[in-house]
Coordinates of C-alpha atoms and ligand atoms in Angstrom, one line a residue:
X1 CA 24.6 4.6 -1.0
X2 CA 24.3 2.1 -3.9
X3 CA 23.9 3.2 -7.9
X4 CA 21.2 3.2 -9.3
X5 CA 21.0 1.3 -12.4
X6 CA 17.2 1.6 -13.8
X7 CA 13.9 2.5 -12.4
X8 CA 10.6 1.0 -13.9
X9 CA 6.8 1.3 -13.4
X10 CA 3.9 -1.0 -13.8
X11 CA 0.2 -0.4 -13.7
X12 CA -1.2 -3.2 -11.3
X13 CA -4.4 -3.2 -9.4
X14 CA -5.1 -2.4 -5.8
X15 CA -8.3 -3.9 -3.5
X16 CA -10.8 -2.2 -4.9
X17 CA -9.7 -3.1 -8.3
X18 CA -8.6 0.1 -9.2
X19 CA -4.9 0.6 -11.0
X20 CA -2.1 2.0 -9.0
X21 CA 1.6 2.0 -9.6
X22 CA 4.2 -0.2 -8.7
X23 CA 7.8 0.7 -9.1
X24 CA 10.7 -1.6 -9.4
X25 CA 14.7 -0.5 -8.9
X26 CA 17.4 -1.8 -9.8
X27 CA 21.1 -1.1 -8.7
X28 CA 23.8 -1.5 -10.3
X29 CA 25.1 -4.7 -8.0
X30 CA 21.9 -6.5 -9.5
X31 CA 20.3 -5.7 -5.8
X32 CA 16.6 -5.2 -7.0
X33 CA 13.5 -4.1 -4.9
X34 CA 9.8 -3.4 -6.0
X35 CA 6.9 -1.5 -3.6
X36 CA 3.8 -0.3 -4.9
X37 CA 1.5 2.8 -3.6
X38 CA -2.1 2.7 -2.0
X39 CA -4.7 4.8 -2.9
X40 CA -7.3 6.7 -0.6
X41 CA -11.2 7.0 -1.1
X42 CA -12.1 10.0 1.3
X43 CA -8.9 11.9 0.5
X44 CA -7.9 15.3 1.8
X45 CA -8.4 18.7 -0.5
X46 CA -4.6 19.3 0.3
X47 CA -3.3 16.0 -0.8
X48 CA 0.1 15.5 -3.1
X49 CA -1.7 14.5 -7.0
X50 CA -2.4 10.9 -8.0
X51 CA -2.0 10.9 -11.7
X52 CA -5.0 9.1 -13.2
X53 CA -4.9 9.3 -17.3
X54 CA -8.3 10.5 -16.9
X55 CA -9.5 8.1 -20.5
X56 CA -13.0 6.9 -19.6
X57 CA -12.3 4.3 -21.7
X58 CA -10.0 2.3 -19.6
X59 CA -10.7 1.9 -15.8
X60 CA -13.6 4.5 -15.5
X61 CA -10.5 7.0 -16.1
X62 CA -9.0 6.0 -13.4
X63 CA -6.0 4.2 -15.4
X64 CA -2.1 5.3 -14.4
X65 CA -0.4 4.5 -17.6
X66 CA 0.9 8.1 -17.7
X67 CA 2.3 7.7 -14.1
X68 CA 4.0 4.4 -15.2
X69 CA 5.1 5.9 -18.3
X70 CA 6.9 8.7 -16.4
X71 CA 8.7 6.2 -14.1
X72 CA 9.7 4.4 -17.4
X73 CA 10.9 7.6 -19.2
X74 CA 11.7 10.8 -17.4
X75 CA 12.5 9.8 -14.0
X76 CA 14.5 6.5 -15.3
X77 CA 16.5 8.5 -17.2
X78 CA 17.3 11.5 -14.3
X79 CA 18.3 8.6 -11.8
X80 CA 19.8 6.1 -13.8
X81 CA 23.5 5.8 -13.5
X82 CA 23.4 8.0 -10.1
X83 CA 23.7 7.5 -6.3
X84 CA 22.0 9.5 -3.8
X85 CA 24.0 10.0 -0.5
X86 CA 21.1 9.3 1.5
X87 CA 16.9 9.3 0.9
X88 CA 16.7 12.5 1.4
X89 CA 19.0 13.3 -1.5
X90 CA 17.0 10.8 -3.8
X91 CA 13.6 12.3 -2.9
X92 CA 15.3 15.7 -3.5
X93 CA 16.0 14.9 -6.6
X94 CA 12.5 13.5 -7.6
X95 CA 10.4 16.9 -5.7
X96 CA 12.9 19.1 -8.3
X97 CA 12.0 17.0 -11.2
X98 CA 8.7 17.1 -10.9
X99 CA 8.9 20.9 -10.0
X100 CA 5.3 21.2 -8.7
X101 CA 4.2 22.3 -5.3
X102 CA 1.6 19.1 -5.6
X103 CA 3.6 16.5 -7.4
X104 CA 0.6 16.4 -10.0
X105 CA 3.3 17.2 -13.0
X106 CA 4.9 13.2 -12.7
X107 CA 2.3 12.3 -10.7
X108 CA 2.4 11.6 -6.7
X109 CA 1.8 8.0 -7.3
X110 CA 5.0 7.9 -10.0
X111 CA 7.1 9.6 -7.4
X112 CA 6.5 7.3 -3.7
X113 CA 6.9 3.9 -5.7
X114 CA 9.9 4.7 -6.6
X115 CA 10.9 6.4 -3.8
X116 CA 10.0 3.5 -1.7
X117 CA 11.5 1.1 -3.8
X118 CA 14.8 2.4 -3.3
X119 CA 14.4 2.5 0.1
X120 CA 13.7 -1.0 -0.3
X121 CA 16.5 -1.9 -2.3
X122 CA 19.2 0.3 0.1
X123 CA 18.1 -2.0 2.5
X124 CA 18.8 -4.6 0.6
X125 CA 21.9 -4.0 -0.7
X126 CA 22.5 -2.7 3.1
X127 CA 21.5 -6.7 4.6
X128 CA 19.6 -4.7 6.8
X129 CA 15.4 -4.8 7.9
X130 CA 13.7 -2.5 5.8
X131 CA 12.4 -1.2 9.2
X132 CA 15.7 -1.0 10.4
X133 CA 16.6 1.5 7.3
X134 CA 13.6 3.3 8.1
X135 CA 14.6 4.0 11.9
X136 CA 18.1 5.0 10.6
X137 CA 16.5 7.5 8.1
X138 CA 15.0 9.2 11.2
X139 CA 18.0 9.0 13.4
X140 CA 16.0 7.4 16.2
X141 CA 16.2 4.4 17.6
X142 CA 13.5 1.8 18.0
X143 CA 11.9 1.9 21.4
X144 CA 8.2 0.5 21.2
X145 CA 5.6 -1.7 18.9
X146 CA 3.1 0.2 18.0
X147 CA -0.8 -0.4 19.1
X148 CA -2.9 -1.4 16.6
X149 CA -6.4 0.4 15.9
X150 CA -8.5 -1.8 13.7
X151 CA -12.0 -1.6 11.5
X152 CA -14.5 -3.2 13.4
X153 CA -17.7 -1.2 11.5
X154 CA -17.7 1.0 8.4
X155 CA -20.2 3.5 6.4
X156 CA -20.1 6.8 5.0
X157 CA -17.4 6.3 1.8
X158 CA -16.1 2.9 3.0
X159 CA -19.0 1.5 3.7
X160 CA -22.2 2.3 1.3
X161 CA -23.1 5.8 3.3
X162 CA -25.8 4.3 5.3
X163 CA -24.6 6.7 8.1
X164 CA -22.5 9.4 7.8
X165 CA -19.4 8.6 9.5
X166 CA -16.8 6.1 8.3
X167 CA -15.1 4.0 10.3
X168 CA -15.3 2.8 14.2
X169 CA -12.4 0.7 15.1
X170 CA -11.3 -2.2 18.0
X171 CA -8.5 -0.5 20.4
X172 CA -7.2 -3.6 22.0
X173 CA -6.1 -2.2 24.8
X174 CA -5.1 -4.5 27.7
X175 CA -3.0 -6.6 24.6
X176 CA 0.7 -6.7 25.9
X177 CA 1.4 -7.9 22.1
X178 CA 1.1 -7.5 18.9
X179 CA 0.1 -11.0 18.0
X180 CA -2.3 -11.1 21.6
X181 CA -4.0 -7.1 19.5
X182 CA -4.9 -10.0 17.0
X183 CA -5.9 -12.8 19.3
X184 CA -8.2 -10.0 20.8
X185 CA -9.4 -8.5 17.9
X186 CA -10.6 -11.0 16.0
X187 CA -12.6 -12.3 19.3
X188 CA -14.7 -9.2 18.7
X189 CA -14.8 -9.2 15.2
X190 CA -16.5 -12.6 15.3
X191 CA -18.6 -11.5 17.6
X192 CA -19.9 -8.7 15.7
X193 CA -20.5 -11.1 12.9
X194 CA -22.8 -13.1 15.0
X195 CA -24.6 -10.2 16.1
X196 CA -25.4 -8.7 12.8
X197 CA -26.7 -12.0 11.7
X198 CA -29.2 -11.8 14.8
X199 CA -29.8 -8.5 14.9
X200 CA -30.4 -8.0 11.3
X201 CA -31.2 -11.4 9.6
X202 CA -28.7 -10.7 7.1
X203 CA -25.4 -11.8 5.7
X204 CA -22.7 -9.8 6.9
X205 CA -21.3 -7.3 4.1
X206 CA -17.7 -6.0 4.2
X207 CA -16.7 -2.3 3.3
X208 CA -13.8 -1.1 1.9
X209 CA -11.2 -2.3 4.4
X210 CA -13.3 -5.6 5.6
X211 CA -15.2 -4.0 8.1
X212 CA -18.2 -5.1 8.9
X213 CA -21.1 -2.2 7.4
X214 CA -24.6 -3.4 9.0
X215 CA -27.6 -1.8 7.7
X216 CA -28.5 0.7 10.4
X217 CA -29.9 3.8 10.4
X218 CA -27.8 6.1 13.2
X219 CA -24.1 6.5 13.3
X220 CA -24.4 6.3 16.9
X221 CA -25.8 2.5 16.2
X222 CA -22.3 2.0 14.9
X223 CA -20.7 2.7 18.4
X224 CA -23.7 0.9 20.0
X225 CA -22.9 -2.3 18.1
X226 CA -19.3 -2.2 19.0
X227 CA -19.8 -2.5 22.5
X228 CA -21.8 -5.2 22.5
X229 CA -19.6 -7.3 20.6
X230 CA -17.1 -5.9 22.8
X231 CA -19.3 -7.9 26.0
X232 CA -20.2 -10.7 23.7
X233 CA -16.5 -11.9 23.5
X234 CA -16.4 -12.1 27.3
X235 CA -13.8 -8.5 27.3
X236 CA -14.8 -5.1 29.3
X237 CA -15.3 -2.0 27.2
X238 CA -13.0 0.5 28.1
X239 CA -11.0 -2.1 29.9
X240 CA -9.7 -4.8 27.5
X241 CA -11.0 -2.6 24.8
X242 CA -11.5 0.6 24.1
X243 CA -13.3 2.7 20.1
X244 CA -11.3 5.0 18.0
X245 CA -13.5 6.4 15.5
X246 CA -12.5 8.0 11.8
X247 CA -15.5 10.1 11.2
X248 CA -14.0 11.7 8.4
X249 CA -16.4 14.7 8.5
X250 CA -15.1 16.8 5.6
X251 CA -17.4 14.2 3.9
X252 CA -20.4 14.9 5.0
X253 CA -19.9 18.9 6.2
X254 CA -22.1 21.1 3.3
X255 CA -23.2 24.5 2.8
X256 CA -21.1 25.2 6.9
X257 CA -23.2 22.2 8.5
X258 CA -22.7 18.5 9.1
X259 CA -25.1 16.2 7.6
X260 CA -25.7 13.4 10.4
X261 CA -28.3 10.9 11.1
X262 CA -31.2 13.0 9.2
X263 CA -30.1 16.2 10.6
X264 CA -28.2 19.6 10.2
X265 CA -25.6 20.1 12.7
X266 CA -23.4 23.7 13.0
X267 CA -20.2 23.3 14.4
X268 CA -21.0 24.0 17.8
X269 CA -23.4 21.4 17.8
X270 CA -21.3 19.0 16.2
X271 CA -18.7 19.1 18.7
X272 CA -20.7 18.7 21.3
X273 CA -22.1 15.8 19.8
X274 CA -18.4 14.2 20.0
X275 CA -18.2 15.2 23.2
X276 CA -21.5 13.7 24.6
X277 CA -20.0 10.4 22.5
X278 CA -16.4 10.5 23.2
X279 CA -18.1 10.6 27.7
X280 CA -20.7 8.0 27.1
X281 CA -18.4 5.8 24.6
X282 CA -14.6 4.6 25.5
X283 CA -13.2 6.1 23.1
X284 CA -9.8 6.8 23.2
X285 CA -9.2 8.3 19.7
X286 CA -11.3 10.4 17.4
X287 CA -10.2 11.2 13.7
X288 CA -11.8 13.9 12.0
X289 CA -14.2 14.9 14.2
X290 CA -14.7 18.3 12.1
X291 CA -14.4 19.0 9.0
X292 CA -11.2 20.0 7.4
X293 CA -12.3 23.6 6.0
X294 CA -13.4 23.7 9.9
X295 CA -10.2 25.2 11.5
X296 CA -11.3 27.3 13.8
X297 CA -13.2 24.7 15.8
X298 CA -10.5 21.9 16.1
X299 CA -8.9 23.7 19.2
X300 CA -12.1 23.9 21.5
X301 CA -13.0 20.3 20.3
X302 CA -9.8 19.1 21.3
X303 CA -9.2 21.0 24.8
X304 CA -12.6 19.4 25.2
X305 CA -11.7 15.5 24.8
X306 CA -7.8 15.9 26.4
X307 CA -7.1 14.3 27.9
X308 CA -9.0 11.1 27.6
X309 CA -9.8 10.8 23.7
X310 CA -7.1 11.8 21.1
X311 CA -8.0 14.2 18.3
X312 CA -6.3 12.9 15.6
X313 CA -6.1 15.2 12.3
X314 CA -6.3 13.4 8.9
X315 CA -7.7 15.3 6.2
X316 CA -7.3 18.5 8.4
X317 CA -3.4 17.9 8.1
X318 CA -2.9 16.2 5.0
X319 CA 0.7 14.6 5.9
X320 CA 1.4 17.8 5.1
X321 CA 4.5 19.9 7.4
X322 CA 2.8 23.1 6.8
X323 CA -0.6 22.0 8.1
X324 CA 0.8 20.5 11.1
X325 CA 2.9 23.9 11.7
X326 CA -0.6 25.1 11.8
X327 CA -2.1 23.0 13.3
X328 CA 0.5 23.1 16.6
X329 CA 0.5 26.6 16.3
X330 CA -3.7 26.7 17.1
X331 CA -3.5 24.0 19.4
X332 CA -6.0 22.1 16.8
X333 CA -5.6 18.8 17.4
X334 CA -2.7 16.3 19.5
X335 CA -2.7 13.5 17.0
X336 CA -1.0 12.8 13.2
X337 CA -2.6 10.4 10.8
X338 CA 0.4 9.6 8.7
X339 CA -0.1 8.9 5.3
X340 CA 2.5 8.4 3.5
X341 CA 1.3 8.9 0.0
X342 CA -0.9 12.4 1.1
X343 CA 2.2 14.0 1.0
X344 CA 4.4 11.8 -2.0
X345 CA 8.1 11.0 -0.8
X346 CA 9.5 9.5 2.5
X347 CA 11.2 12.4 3.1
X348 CA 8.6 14.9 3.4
X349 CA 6.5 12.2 5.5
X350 CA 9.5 11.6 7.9
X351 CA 9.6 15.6 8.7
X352 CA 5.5 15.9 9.3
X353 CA 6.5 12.7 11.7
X354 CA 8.9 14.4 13.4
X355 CA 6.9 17.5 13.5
X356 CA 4.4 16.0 15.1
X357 CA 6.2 14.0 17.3
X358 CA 8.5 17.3 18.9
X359 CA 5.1 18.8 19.5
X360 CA 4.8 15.9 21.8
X361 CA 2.0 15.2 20.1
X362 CA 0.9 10.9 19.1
X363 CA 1.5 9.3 15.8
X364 CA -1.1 7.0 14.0
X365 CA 0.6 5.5 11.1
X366 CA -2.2 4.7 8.6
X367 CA -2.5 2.8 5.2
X368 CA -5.5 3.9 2.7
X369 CA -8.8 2.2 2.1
X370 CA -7.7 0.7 -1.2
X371 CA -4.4 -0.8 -1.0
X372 CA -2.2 -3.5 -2.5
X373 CA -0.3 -6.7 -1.2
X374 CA 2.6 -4.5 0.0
X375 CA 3.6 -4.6 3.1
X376 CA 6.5 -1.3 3.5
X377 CA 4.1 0.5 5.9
X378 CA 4.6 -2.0 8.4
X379 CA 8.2 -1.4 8.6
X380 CA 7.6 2.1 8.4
X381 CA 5.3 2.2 11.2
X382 CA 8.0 -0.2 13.6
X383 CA 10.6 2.1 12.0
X384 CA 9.7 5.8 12.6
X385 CA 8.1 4.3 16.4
X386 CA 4.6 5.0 15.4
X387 CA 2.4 5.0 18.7
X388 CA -0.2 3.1 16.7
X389 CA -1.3 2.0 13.1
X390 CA -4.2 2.0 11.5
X391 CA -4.7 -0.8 8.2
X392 CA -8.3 -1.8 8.4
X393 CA -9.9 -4.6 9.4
X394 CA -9.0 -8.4 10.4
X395 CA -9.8 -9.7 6.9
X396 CA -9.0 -9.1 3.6
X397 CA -5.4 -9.9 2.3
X398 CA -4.2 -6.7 1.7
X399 CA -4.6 -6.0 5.4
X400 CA -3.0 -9.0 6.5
X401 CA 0.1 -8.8 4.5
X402 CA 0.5 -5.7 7.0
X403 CA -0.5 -8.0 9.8
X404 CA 1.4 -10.5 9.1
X405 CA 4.3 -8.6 8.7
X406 CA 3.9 -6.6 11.8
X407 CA 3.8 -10.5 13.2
X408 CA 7.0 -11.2 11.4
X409 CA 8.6 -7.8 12.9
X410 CA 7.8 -8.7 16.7
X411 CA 9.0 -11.9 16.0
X412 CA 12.8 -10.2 15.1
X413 CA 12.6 -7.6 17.5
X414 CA 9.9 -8.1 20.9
X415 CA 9.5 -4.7 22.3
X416 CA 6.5 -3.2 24.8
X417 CA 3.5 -1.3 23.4
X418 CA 2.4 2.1 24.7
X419 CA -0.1 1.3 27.6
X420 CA -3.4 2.9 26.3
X421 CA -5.5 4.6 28.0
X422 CA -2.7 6.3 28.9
Ligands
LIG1 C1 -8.9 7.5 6.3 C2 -8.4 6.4 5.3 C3 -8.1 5.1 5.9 P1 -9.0 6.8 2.7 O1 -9.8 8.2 6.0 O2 -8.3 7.5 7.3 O3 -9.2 4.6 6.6 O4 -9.4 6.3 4.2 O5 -7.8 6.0 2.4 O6 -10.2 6.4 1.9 O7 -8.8 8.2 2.8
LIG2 MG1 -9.4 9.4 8.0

């Protein structure tokens, strides 16, 4: 493994306009590599700490010069001069510096830029892929592309909360490519677009992660929608392509009941809510479904939707290896959303991968709702064999640098996609 010879940290802005932090190593052949972190809007309770300086006077508070100034001092001056036998060691080393159990000390933020841009620059200074690194980090070699899932509509936090639930996405299914997911994809998203100008006289407006967020009044509307512009570009619901849906529920679960469409649902009622949509709709994955403080529901929702609809834990799970213990344990849910900055180093993300994975369980490797130019996840998600990712809509540049670099990927290394439904 290559010497380090200095870290440093920069406060730059991510798609919402928002600071984040970007890290930047350099090793002692001259090899230098930079990656900067996302940031999420509807996180988890049991996420790693983003350090925001909290100074309303810069950045609604939501400034990360103290993150930046931690890569610059402290963590520059533990690393500098060293070499780490492997990523594991490296991330090691910056857990035990930090010495919290939620990285909020240094700052969760400070510690995956630079853990990430040392993976980068290893590669580098390796002549290797960055995904092929990242394969080699989990001692497994690289046997699919994954399936993209993709933001077709958005409400609840991405999307202005004119319904509850967040995000419905485009599962092109029938795609035997990655570029053809695309090609697909963005025949419905057009087709939305045309819809919503019909349908509600209105320029389209685009939430969080460019998907589309008409102005309608049930969440159900949202899945509704989808399908026709599913018909309208000529492709077969459930066929050519099939819904995931993110509903993230923690978001709108108070007092012990969800908040939905004007109503008050328990949690019985919820799920069988999801049920009734998950049989009438093609949906082949479902995120959130309950809430995360709901535990003791996830395992009867998800006996009830294997094995055509995936339930996929993201705030329930946090990234986090002892949530997923859990969650195996109770049979809650048979899906990851990997995110890699919930839980703060590659390391710790790699073992909740492989967690999840043994369990035999599917992997959705996911970027946040307000991200940056960098394109690492997509050599992540190629790297640890993610069955599918998850990075938003069609439009919007900080999607497409993952796009386009997933493009750039299958051009390297053509490999089959996972049929889905399976
Ligand atoms: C999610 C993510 C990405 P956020 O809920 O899955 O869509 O959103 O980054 O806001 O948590
Ligand atoms: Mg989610």
């Amino acid at each position: 493994m290559p010497r380090i010879r200095s870290i440093e940290g920069l406060e730059i802005l991510d798609s919402r306009g928002r600071p984040t932090v970007k890290a930047t190593c350099v090793l002692q052949s001259g090899a230098s590599a930079s990656a900067s972190v996302p940031s999420g809007a509807s996180t988890g309770r049991a996420e790693a700490v983003e350090l925001r300086d909290g100074d309303p006077s810069r950045y609604g508070g939501y400034g990360c010069l103290k993150a930046v100034y931690h890569i610059n001092g402290e963590i520059n001056r533990k690393l500098s001069g060293r070499t780490f036998a492997s990523q594991a060691e490296l991330d090691r080393a910056l857990i035990d510096l930090d010495g919290t159990p939620d990285k909020s000390r240094l700052g969760a933020n400070a510690i995956l830029a630079v853990s990430i841009a040392h993976s980068r620059a290893s590669a580098l200074e390796g002549g290797a892929p960055l995904y092929r690194y990242f394969a080699e980090m989990s001692g497994q070699p690289i046997t699919r592309f994954p399936r993209p899932t993709l933001n077709l509509f958005s409400g609840g936090m991405h999307g202005g909360r004119q319904v509850a639930i967040q995000d419905v996405l485009v599962v092109p299914a029938s795609a035997g490519s990655f570029r053809q997911s695309l090609e697909i994809t963005h025949a419905v998203y057009a087709a939305a677009v045309e819809l919503m100008a019909e349908r509600f006289d209105a320029r389209w407006l685009t939430a969080d992660e460019g998907g589309l967020a008409p102005p309608v009044n049930r969440a159900e509307e949202l899945l509704e929608l989808a399908i026709e512009a599913i018909e309208r570009a000529g492709l077969t619901p459930g066929v050519h392509v099939c819904l995931a849906a993110d509903l993230a529920s923690s978001h709108f679960f108070k007092d012990g009941a969800y908040r939905l469409d004007g109503k008050s649902l328990n949690s019985h009622e919820m799920k069988e809510q999801l049920v009734d949509w998950a049989r009438r709709y093609p949906i082949v994955s479902l995120e959130d479904g309950l809430a995360e403080e709901d535990w003791d529901h996830w395992p009867e929702l998800c006996k009830r939707l294997s094995p055509t609809t995936l339930t996929l834990g993201d705030d329930l799970l946090c990234t986090h290896p002892r949530r997923i213990q859990n969650a195996i344990q109770s049979n809650a849910c048979n899906a990851l959303l990997l995110k890699v900055n919930q839980i703060g180093t590659l390391t710790e993300a790699l073992e909740a991968c492989q967690l999840a994975r043994d369990a035999g369980w599917m992997v959705t490797v996911s970027v946040r709702s307000g991200e940056t130019e960098d394109d690492w996840f997509s050599d992540l998600a190629v790297g640890w064999s993610g069955h599918q990712t998850k990075a938003g809509s069609i439009t919007q540049s900080e999607r497409l640098a993952k796009y386009n670099r997933l493009l750039e990927i299958e051009k390297e290394m053509p490999l089959p996609m996972i049929p889905w439904p399976h």
